PDB file of N, CA and C in Angstrom:
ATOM      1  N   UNK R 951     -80.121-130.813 175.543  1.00  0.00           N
ATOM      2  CA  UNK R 951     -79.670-132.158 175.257  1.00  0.00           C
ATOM      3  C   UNK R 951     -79.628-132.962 176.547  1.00  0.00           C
ATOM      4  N   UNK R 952     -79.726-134.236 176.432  1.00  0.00           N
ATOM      5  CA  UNK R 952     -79.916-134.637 177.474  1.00  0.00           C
ATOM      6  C   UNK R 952     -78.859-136.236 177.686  1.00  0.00           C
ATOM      7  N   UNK R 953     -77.854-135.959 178.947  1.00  0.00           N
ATOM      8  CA  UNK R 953     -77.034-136.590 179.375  1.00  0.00           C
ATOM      9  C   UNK R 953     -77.005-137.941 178.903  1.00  0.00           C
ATOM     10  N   UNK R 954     -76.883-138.345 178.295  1.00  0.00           N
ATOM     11  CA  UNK R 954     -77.129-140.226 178.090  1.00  0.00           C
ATOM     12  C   UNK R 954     -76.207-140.621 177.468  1.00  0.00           C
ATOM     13  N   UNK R 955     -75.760-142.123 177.821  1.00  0.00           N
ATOM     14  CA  UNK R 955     -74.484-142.711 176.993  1.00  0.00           C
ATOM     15  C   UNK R 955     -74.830-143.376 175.969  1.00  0.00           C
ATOM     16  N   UNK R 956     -74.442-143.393 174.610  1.00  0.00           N
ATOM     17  CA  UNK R 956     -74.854-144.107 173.535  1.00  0.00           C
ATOM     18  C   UNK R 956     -73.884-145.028 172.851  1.00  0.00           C
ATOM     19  N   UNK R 957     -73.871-145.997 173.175  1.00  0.00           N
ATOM     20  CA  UNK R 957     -73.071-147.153 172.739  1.00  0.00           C
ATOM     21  C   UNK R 957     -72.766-146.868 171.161  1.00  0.00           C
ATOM     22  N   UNK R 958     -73.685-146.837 170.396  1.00  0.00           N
ATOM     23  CA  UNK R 958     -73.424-146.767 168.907  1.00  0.00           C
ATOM     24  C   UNK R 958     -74.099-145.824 168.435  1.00  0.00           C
ATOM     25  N   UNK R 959     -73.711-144.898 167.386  1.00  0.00           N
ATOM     26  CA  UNK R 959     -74.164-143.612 166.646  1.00  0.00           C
ATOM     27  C   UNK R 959     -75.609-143.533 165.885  1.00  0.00           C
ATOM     28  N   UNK R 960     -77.030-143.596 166.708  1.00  0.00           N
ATOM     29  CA  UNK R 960     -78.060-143.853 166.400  1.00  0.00           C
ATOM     30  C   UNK R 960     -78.712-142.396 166.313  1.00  0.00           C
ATOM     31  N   UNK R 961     -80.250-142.580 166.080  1.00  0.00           N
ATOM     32  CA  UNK R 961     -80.751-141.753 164.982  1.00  0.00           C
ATOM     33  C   UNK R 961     -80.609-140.632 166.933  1.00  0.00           C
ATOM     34  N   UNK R 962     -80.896-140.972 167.246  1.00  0.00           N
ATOM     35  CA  UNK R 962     -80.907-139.995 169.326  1.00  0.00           C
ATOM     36  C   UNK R 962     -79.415-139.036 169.102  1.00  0.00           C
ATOM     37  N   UNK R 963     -78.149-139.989 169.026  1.00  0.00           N
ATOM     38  CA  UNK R 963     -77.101-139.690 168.560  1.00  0.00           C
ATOM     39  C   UNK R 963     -76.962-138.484 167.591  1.00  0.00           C
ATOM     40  N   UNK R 964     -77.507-138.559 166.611  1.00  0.00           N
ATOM     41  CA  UNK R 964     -77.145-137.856 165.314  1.00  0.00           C
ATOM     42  C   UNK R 964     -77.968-136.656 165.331  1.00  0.00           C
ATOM     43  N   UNK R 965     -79.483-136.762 166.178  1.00  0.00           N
ATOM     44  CA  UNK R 965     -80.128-135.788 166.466  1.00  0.00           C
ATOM     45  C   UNK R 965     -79.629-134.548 167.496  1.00  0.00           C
ATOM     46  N   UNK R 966     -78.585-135.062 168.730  1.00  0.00           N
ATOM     47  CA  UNK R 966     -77.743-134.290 169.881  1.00  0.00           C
ATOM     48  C   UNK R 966     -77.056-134.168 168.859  1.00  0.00           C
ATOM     49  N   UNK R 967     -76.398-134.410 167.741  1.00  0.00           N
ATOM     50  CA  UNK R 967     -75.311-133.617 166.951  1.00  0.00           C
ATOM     51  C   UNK R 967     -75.640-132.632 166.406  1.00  0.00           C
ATOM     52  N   UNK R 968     -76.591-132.414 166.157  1.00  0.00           N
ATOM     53  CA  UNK R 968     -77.502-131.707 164.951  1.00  0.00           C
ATOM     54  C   UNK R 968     -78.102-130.320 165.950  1.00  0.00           C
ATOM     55  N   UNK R 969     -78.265-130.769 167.010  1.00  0.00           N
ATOM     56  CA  UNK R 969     -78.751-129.202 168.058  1.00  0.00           C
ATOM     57  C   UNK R 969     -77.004-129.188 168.673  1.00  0.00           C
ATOM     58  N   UNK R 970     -76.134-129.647 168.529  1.00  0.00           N
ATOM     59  CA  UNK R 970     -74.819-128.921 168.807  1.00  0.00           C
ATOM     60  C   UNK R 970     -74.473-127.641 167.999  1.00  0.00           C
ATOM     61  N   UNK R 971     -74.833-128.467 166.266  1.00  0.00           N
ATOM     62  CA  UNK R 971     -74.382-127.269 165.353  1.00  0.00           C
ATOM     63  C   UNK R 971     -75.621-126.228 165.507  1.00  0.00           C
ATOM     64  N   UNK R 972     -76.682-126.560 165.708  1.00  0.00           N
ATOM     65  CA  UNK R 972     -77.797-125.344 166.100  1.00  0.00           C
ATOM     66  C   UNK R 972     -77.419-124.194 167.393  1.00  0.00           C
ATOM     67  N   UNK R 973     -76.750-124.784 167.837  1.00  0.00           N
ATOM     68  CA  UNK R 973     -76.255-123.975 169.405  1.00  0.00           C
ATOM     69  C   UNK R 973     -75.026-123.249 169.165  1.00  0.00           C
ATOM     70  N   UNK R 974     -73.995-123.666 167.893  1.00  0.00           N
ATOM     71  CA  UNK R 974     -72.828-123.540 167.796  1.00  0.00           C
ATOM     72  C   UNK R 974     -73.289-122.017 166.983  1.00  0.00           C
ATOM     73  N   UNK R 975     -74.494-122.331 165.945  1.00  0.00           N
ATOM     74  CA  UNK R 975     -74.595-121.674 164.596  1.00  0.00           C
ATOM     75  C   UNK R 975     -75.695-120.538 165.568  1.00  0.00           C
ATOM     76  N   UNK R 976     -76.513-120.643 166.448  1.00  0.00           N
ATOM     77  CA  UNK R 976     -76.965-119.589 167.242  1.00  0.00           C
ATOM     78  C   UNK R 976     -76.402-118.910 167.868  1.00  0.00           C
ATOM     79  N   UNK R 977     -75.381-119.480 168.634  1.00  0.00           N
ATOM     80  CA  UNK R 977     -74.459-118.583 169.184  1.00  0.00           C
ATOM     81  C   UNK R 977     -73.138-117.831 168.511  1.00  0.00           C
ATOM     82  N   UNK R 978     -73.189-118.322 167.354  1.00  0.00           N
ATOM     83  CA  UNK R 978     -71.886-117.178 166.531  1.00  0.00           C
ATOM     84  C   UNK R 978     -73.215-116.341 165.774  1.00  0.00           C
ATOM     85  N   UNK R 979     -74.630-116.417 165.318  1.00  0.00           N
ATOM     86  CA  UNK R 979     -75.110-115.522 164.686  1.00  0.00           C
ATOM     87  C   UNK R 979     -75.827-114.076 166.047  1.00  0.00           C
ATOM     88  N   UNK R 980     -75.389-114.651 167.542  1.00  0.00           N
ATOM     89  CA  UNK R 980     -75.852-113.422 168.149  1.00  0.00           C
ATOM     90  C   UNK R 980     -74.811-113.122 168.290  1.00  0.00           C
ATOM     91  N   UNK R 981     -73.434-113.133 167.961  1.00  0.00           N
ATOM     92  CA  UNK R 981     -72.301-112.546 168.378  1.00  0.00           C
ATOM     93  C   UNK R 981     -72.157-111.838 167.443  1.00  0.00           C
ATOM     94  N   UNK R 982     -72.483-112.224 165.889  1.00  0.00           N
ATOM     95  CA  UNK R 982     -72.129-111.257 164.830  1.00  0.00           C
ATOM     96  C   UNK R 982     -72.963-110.103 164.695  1.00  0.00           C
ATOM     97  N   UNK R 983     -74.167-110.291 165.339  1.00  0.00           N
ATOM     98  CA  UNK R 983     -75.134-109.133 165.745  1.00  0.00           C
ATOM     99  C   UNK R 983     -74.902-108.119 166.247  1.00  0.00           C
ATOM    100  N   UNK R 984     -73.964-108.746 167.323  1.00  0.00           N
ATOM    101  CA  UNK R 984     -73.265-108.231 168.235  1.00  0.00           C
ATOM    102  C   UNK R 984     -72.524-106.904 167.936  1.00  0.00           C
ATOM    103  N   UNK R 985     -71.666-106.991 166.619  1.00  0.00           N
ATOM    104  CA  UNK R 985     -70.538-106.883 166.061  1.00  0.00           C
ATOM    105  C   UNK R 985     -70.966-105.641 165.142  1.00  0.00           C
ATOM    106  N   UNK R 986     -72.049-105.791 164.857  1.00  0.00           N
ATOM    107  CA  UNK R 986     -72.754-104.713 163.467  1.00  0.00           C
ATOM    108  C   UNK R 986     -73.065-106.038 162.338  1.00  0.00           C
ATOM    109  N   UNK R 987     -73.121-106.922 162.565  1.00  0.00           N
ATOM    110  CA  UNK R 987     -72.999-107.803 161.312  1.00  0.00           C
ATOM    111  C   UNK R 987     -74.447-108.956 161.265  1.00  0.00           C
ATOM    112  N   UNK R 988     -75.039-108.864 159.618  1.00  0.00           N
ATOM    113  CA  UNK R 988     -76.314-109.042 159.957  1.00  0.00           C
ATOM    114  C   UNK R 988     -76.120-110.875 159.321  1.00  0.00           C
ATOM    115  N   UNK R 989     -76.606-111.605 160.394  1.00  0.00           N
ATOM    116  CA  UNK R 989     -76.308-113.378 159.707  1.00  0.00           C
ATOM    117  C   UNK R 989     -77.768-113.792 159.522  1.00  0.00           C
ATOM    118  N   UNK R 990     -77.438-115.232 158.529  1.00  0.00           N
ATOM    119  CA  UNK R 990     -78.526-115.894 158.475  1.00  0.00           C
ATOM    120  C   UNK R 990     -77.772-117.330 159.156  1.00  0.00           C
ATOM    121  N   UNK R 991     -78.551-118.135 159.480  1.00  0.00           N
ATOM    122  CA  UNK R 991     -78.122-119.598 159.633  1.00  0.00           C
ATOM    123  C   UNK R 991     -79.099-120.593 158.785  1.00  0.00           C
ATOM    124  N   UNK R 992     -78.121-121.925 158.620  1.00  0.00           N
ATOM    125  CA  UNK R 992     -78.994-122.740 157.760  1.00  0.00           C
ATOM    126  C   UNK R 992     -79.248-124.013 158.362  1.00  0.00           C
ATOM    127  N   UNK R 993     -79.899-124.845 158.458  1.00  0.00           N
ATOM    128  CA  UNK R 993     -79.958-126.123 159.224  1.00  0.00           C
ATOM    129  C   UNK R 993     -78.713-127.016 158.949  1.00  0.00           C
ATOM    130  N   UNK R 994     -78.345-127.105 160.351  1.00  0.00           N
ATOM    131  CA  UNK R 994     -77.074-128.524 160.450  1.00  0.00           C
ATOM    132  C   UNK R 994     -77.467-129.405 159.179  1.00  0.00           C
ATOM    133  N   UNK R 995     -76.581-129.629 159.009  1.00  0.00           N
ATOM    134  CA  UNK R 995     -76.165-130.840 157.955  1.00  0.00           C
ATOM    135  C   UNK R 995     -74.980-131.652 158.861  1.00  0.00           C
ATOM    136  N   UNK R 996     -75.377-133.320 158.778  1.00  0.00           N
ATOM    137  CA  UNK R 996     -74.437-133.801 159.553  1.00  0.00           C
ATOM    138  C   UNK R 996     -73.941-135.359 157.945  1.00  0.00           C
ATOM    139  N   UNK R 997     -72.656-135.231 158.102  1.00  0.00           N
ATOM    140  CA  UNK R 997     -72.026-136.161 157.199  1.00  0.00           C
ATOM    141  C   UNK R 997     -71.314-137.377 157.654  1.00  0.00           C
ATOM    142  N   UNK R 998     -71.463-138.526 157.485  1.00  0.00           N
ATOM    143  CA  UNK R 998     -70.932-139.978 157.671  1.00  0.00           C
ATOM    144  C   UNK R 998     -70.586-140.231 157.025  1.00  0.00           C
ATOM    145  N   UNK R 999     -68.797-140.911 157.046  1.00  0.00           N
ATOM    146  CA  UNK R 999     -68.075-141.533 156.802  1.00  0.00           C
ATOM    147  C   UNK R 999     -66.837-140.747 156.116  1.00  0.00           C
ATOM    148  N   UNK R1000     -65.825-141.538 156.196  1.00  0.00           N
ATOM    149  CA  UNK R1000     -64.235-140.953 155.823  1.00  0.00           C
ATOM    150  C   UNK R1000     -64.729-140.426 154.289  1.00  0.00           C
ATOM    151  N   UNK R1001     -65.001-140.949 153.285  1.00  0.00           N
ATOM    152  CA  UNK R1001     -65.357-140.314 151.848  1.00  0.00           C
ATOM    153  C   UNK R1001     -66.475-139.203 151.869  1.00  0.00           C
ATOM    154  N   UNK R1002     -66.845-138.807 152.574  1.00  0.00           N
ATOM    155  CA  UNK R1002     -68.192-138.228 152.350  1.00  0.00           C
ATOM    156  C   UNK R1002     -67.450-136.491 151.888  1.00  0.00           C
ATOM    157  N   UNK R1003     -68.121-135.993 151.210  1.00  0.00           N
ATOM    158  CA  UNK R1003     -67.758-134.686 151.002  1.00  0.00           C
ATOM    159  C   UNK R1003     -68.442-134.041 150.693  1.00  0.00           C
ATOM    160  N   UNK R1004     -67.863-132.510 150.782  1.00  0.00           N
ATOM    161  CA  UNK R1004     -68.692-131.381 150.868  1.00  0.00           C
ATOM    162  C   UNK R1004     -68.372-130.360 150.190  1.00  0.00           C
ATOM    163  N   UNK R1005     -69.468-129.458 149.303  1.00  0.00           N
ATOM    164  CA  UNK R1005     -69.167-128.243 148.716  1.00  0.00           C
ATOM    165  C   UNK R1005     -70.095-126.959 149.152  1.00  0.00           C
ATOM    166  N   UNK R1006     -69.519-125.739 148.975  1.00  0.00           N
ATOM    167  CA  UNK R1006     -69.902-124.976 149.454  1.00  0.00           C
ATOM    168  C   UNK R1006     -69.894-124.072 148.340  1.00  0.00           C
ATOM    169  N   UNK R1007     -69.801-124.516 147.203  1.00  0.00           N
ATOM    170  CA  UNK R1007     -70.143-123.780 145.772  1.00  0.00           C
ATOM    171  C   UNK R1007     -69.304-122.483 146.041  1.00  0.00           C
ATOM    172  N   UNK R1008     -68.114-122.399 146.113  1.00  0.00           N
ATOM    173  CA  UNK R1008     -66.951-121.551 146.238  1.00  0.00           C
ATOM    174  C   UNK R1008     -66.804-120.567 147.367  1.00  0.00           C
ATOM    175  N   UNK R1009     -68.050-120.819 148.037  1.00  0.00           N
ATOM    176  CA  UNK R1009     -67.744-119.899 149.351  1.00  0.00           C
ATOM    177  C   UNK R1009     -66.315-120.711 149.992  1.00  0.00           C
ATOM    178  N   UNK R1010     -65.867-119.657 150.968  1.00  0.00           N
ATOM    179  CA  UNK R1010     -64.705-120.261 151.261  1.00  0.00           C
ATOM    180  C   UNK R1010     -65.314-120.566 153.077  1.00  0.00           C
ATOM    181  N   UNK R1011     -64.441-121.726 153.331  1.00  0.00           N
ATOM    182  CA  UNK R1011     -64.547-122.623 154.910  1.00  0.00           C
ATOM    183  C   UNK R1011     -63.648-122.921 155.778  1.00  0.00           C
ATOM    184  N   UNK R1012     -63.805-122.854 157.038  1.00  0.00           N
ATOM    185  CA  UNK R1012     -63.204-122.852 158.134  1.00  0.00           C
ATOM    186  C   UNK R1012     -63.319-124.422 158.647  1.00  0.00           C
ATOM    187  N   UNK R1013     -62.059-125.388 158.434  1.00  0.00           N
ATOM    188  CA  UNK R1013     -62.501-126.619 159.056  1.00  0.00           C
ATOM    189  C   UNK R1013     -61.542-126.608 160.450  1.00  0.00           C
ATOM    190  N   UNK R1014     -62.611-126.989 161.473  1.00  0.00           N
ATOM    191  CA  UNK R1014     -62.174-127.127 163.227  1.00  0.00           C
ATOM    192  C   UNK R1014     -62.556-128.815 163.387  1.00  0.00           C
ATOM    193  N   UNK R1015     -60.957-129.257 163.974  1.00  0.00           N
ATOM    194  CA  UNK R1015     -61.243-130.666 163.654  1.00  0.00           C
ATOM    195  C   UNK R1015     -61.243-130.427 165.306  1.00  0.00           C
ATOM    196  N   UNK R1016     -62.497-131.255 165.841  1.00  0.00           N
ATOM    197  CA  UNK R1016     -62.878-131.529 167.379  1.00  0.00           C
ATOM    198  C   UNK R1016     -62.623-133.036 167.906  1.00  0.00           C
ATOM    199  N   UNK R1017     -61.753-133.001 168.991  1.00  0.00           N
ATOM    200  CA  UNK R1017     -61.601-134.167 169.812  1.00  0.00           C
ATOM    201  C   UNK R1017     -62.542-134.210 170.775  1.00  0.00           C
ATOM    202  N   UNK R1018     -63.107-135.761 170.993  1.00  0.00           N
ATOM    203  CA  UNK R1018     -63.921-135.704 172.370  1.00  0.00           C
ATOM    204  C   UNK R1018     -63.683-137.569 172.889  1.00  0.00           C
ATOM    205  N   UNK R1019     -63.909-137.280 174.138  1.00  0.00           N
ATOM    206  CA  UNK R1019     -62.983-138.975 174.698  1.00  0.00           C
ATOM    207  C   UNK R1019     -63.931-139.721 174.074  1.00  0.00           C
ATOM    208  N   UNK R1020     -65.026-139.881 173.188  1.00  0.00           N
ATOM    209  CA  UNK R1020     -65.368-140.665 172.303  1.00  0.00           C
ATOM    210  C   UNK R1020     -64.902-140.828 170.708  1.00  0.00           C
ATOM    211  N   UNK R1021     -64.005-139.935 170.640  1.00  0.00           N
ATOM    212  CA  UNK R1021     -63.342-139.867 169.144  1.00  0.00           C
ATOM    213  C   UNK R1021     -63.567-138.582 168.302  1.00  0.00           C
ATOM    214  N   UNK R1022     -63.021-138.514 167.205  1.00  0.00           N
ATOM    215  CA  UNK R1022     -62.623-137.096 166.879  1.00  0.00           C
ATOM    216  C   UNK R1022     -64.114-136.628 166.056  1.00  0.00           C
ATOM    217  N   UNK R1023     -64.213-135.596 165.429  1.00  0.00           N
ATOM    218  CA  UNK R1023     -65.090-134.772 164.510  1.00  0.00           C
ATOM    219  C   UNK R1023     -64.513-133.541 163.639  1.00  0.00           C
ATOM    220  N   UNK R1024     -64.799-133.449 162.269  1.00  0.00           N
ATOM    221  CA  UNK R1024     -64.648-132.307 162.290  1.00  0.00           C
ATOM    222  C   UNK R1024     -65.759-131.106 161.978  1.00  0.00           C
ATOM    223  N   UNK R1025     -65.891-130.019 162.344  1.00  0.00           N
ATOM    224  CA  UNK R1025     -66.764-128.991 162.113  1.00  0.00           C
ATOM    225  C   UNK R1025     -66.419-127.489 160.490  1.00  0.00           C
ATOM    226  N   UNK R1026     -66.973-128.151 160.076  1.00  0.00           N
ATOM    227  CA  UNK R1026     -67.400-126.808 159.071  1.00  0.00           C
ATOM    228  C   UNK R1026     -67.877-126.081 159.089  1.00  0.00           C
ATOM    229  N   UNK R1027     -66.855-124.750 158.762  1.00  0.00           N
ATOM    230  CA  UNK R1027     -68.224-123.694 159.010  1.00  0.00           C
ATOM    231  C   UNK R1027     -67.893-122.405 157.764  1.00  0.00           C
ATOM    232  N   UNK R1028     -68.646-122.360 156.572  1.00  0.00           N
ATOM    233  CA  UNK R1028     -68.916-121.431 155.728  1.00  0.00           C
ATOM    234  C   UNK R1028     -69.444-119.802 155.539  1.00  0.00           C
ATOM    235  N   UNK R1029     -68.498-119.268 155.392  1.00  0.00           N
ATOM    236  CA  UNK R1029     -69.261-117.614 155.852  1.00  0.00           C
ATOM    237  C   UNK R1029     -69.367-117.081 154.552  1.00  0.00           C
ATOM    238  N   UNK R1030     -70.321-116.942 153.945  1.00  0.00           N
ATOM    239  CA  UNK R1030     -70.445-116.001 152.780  1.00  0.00           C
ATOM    240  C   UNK R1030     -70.745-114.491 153.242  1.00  0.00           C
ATOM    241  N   UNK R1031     -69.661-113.359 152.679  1.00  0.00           N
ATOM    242  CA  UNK R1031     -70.182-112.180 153.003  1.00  0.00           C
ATOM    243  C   UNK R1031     -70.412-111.367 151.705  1.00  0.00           C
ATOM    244  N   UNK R1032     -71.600-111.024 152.078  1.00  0.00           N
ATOM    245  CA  UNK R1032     -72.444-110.206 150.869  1.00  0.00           C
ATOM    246  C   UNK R1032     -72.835-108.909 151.020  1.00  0.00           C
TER     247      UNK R1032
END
């Protein structure tokens, strides 16, 4: 990713969000490797706005709400074990 300040949440923006959760979701699937545990990952999905919502068709989820000195986020993250 590459250092740059972005005044307003544009498509550059939303794309550095999108290889965060790729980096986030690569690096917990070599740790579970790690572990004995065999993962898949699925492509980031990124959601806008206070109403927007999400299902995970009964898998159950981990929400990590993230602060950053540009304002908050939160992160989902779904583990189905099979």
């Amino acid at each position: 990713m590459v250092r740059e300040q972005l005044a307003e949440l544009t498509e550059m923006g939303l794309s550095a969000l999108a290889e965060l959760g790729n980096l986030i979701a690569g690096g917990t699937c070599i740790e579970l490797e790690q572990l004995g545990f065999s993962a898949d990952i699925s492509p980031p999905t990124i959601m806008i706005g206070a109403r927007s919502r999400i299902s995970t068709l009964g898998i159950r989820r981990v929400v990590l709400p993230l602060a950053t000195q540009h304002g908050h986020f939160n992160l989902h993250v779904a583990v189905d074990i099979t």
